[in-house]
Backbone as a chain_set.jsonl record, in Angstrom:
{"seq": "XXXXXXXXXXXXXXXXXXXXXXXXXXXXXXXXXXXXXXXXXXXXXXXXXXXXXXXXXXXXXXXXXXXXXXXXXXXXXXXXXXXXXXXXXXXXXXXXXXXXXXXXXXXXXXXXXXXXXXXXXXXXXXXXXXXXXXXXX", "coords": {"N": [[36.839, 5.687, -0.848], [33.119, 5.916, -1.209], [30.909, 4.592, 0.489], [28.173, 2.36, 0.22], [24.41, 1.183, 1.1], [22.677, -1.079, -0.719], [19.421, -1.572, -0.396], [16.702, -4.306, -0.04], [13.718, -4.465, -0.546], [11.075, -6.458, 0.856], [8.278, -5.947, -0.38], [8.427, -4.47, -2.326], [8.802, -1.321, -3.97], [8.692, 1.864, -4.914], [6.887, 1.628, -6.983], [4.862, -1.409, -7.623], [6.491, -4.417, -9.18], [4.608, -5.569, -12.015], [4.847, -8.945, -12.613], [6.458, -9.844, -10.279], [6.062, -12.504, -8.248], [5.305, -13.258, -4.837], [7.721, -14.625, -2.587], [6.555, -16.606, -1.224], [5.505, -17.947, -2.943], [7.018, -19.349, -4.463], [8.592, -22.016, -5.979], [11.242, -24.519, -4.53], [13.081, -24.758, -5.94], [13.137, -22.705, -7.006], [13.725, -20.512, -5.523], [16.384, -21.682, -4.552], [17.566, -20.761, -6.696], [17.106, -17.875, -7.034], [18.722, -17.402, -4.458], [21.396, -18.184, -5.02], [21.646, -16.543, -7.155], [22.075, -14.458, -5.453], [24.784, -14.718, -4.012], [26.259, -14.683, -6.194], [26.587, -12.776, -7.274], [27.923, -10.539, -4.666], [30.488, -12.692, -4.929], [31.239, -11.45, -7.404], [31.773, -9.013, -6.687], [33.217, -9.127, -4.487], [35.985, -9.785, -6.0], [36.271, -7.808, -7.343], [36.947, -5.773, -5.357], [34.749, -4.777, -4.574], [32.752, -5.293, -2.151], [31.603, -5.547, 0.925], [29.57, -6.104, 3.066], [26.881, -8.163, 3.418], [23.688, -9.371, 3.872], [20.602, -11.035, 4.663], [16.825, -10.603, 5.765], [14.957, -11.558, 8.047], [11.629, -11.601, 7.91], [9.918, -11.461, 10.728], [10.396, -9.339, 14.163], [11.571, -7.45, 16.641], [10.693, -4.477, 18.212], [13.666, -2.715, 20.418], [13.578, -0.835, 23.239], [15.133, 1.12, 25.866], [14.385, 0.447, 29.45], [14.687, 2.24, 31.434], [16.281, 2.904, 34.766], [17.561, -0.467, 36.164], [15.111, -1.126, 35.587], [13.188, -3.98, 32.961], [14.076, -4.29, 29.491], [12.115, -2.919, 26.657], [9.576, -3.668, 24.973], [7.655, -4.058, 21.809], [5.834, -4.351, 18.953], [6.32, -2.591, 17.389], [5.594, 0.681, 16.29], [4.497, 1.095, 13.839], [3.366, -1.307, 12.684], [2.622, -2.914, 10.738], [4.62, -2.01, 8.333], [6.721, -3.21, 9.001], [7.66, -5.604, 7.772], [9.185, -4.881, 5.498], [12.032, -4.546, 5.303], [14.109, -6.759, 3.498], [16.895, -7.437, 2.999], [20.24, -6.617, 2.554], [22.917, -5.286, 0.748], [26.094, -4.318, 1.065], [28.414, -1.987, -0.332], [31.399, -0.931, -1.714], [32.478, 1.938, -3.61], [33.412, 3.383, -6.719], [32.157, 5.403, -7.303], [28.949, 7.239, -7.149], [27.262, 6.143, -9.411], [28.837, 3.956, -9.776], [27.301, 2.68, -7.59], [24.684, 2.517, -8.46], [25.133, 1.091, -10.901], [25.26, -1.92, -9.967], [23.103, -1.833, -8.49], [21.058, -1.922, -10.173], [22.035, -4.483, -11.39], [22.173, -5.832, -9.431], [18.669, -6.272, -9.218], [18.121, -7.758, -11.005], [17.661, -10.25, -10.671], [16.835, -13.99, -10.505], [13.085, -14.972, -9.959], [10.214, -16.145, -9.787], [9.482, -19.099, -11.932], [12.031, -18.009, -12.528], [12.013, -16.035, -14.211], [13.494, -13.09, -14.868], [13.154, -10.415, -11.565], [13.655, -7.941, -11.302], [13.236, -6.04, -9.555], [13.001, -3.071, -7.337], [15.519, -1.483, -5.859], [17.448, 0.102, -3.453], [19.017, 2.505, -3.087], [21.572, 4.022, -0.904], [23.154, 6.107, 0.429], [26.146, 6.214, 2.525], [26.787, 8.009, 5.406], [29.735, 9.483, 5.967], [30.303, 11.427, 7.686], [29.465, 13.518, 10.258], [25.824, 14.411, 9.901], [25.16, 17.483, 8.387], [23.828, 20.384, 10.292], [20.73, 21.492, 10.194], [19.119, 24.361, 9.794]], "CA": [[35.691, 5.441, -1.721], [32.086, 6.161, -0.582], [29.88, 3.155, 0.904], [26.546, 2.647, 0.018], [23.803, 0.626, 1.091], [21.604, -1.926, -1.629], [18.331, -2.326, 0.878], [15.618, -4.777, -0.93], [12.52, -4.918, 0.058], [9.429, -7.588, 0.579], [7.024, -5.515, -1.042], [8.467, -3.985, -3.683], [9.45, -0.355, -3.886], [7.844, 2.966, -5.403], [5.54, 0.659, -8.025], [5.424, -3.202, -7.555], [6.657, -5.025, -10.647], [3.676, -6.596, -12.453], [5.371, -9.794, -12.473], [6.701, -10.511, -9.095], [5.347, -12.94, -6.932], [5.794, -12.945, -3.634], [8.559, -15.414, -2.535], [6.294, -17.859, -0.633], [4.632, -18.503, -4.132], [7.815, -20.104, -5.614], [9.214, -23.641, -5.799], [12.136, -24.862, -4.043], [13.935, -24.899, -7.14], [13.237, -21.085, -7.606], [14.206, -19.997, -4.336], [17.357, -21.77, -4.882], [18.451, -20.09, -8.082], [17.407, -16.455, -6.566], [19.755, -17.416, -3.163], [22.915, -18.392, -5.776], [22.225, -14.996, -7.779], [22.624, -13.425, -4.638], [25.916, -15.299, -4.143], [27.105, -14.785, -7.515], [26.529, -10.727, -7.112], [28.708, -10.835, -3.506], [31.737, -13.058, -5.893], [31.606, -10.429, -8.492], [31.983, -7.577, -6.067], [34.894, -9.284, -3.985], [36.93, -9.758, -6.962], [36.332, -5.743, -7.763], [37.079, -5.118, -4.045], [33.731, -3.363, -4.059], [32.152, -5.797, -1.627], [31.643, -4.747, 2.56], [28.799, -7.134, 3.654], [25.319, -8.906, 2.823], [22.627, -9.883, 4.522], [19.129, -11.308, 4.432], [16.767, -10.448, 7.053], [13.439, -12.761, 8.359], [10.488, -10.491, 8.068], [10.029, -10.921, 11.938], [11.307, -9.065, 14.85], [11.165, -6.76, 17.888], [11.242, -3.279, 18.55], [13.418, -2.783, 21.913], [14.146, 0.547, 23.641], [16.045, 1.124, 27.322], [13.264, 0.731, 30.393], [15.071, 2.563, 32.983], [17.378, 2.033, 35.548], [16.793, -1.361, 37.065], [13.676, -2.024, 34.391], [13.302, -4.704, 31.974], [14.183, -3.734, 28.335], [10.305, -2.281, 26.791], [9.391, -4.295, 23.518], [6.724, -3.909, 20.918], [6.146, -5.054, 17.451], [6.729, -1.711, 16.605], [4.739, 1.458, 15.992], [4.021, 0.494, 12.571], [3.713, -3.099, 12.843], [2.479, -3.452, 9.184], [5.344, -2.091, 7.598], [7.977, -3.904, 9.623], [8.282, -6.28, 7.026], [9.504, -4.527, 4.612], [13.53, -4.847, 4.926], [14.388, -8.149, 3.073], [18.324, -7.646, 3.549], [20.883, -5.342, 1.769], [23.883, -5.478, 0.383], [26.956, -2.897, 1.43], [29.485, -1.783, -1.236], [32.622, 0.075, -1.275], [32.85, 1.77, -4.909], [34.037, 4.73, -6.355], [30.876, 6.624, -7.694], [27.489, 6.984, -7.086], [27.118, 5.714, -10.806], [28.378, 2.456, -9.95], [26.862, 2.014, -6.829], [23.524, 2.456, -9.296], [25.065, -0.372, -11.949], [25.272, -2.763, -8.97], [21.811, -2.039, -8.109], [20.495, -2.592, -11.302], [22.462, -5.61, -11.756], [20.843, -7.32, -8.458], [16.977, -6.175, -9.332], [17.273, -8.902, -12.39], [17.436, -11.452, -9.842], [15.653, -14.575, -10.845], [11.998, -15.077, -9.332], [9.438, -17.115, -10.052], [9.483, -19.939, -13.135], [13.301, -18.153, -12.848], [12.492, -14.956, -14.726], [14.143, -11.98, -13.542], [12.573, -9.589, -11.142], [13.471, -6.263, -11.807], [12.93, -5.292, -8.18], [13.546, -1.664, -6.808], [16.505, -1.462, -5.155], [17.064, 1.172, -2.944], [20.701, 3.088, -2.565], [21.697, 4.703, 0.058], [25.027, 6.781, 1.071], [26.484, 5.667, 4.267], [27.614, 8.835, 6.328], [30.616, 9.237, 6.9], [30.845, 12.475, 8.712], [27.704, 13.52, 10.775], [25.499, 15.571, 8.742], [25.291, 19.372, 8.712], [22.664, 21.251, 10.939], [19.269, 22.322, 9.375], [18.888, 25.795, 10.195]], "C": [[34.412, 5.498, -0.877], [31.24, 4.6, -0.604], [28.6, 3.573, 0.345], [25.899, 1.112, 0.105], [22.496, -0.114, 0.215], [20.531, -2.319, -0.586], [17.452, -2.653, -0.312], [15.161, -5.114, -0.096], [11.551, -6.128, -0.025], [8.425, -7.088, -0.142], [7.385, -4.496, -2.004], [9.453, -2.021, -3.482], [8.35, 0.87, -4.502], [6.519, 2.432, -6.19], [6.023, -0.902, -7.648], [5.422, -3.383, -8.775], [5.45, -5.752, -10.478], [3.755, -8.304, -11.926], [6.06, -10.486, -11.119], [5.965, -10.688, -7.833], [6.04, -12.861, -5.953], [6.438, -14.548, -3.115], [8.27, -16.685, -1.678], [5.325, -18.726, -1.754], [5.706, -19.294, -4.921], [8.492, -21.389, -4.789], [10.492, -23.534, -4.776], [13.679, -23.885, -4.76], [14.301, -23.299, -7.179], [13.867, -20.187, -6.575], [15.939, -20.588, -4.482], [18.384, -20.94, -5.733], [18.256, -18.603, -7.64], [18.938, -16.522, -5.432], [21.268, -17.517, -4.178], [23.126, -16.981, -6.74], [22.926, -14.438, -7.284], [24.442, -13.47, -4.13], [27.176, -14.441, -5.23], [27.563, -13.436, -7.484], [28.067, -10.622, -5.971], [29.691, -11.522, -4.287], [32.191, -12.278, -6.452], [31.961, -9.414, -7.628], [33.584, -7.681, -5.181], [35.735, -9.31, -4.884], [37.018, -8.457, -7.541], [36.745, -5.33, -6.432], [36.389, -4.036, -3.335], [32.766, -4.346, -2.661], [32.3, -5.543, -0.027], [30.781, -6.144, 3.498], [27.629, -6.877, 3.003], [24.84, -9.388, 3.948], [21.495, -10.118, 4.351], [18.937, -11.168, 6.246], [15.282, -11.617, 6.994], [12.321, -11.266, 8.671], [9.846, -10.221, 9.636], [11.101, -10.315, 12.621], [10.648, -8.129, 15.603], [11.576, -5.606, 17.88], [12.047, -3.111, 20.238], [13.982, -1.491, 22.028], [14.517, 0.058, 25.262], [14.793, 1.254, 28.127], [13.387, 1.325, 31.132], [15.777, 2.02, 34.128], [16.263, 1.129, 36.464], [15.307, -2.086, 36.553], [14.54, -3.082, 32.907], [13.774, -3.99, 30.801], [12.007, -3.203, 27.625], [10.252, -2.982, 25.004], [8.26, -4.363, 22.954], [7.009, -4.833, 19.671], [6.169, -3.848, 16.768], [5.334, -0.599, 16.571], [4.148, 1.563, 14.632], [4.399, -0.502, 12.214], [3.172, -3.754, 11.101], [3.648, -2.862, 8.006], [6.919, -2.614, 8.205], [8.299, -5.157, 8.727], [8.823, -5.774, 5.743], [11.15, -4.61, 4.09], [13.928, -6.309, 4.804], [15.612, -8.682, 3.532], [19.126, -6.291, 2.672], [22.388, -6.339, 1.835], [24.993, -3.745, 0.804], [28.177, -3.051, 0.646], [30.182, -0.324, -0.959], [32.785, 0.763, -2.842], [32.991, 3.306, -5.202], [33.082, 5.849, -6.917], [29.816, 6.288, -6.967], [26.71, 5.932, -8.007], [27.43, 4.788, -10.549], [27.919, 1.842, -9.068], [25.298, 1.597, -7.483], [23.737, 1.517, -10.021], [24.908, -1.474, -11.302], [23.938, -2.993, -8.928], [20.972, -2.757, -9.364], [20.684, -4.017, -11.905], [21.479, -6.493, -10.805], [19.354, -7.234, -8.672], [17.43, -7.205, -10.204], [17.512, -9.987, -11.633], [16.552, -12.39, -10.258], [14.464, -14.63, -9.567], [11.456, -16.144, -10.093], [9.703, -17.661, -11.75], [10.772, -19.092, -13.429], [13.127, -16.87, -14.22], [12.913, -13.711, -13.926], [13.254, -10.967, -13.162], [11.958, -8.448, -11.707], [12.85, -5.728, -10.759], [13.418, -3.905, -7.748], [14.612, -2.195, -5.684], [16.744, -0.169, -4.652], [18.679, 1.276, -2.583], [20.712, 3.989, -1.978], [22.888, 5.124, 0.538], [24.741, 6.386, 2.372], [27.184, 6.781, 4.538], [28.718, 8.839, 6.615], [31.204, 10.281, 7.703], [29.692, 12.706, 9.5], [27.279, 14.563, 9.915], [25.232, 16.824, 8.82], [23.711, 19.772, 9.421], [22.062, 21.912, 9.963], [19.044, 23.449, 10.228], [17.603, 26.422, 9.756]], "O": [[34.578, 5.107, 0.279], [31.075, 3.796, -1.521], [28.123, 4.679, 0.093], [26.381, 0.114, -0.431], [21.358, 0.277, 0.474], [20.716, -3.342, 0.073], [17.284, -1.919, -1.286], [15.553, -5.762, 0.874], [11.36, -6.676, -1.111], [7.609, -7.9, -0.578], [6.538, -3.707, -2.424], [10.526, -1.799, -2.923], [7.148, 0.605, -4.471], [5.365, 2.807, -5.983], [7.143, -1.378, -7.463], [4.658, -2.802, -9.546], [5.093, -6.367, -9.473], [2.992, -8.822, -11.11], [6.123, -11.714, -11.059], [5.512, -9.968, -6.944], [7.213, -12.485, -5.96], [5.729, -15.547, -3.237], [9.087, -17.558, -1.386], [4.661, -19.745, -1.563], [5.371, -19.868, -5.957], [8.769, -21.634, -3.614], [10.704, -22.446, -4.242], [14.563, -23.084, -4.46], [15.412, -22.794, -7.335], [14.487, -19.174, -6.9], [16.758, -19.669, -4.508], [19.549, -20.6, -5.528], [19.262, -17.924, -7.844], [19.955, -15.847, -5.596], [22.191, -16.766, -3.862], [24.195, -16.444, -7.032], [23.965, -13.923, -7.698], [25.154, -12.483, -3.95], [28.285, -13.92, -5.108], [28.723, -13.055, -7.644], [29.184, -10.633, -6.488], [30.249, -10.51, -4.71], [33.397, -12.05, -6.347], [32.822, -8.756, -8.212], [34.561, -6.933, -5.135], [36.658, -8.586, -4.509], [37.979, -8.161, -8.252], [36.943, -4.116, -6.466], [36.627, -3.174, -2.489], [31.878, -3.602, -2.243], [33.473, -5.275, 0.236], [31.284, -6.903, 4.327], [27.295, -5.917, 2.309], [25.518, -9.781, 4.897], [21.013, -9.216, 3.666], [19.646, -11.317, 7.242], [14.826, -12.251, 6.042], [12.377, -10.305, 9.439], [9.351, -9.129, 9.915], [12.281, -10.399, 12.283], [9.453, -7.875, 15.452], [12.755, -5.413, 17.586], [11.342, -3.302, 21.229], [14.729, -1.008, 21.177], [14.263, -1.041, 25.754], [13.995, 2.089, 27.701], [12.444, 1.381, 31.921], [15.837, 0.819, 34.388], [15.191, 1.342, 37.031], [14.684, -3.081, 36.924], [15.595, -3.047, 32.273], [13.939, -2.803, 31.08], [10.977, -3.265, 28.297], [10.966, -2.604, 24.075], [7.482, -4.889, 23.75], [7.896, -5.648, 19.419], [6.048, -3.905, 15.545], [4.198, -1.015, 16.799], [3.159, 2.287, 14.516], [5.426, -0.776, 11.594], [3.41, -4.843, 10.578], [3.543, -3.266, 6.848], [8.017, -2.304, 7.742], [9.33, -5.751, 9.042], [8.81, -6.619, 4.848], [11.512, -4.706, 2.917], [14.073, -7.021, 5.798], [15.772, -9.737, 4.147], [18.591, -5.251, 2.288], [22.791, -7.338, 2.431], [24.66, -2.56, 0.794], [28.932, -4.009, 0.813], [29.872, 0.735, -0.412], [33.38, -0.067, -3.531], [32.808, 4.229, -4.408], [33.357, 7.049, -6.912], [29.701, 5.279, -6.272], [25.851, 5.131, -7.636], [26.553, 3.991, -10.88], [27.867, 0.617, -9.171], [24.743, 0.559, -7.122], [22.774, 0.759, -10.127], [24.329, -2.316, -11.989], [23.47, -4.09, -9.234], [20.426, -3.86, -9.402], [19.896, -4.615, -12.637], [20.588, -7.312, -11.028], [18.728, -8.214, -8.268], [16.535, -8.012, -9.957], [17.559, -10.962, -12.383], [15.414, -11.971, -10.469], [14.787, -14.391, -8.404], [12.063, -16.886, -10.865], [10.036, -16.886, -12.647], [11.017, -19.178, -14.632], [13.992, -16.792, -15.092], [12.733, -13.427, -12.742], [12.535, -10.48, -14.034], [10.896, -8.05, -12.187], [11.918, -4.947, -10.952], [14.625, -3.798, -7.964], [14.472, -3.111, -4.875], [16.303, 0.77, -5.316], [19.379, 0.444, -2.007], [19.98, 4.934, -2.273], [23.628, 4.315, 1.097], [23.728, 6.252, 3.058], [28.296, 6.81, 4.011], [28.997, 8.187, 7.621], [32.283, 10.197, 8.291], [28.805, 11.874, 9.311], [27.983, 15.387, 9.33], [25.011, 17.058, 10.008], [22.639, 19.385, 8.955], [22.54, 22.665, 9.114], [18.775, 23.293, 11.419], [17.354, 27.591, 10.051]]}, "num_chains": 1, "name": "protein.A"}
């Protein structure tokens, strides 16, 4: 069955939804009930045996590349340090179309948000390689 990657973003996707605030604007309470969606999604998928791994990410972090033999590692905040926040976390499913790696997606955008209505966030799918990909000629 073909993998595919659910990446959600901090800032939205092709259009930002009207409606969603940004996740340091909501209660306790609200942050709660998004984190148990995400849960609930990850349950439903192990019991289909479409589920691989999840993750949330922290909007910081470091770019590092190799320094050379005998050098430190070489670290930045990145060559585009304003869109480095953009990967929230993702989800990785095992399933047997494209088509339902798309119902999945659609299922996690209604995520609750703020005052606990649902998002409707872009979700972004992505095939996972599994051969290397063919030479551009």
């Amino acid at each position: 069955m073909p993998k595919y990657l659910l990446l959600k973003n901090y800032t939205g996707g092709p259009e930002r939804h009207p409606n969603f605030a940004p996740m340091s604007e909501w209660t306790e309470d609200e942050i709660t009930a998004h984190l148990a969606f995400q849960r609930h999604v990850g349950e439903l998928l192990r019991e289909r045996g479409e589920f691989v791994d999840v993750q949330a990410l922290s909007p910081e972090g470091t770019y590092v590349r190799y320094g050379g033999p005998g050098a430190a590692p070489v670290t930045t905040d990145g060559p585009f340090p304003e869109t480095k926040e953009l990967a929230a976390g993702w989800f990785m499913i095992d399933v047997e179309s494209e088509a339902r790696a798309y119902e999945i997606a659609a299922y996690l955008s209604s995520a609750p948000g703020k005052d606990g209505q649902p998002i409707y966030e872009w979700i972004e799918v992505r095939p996972v390689l599994s051969d290397a990909p063919a030479a551009v000629e």
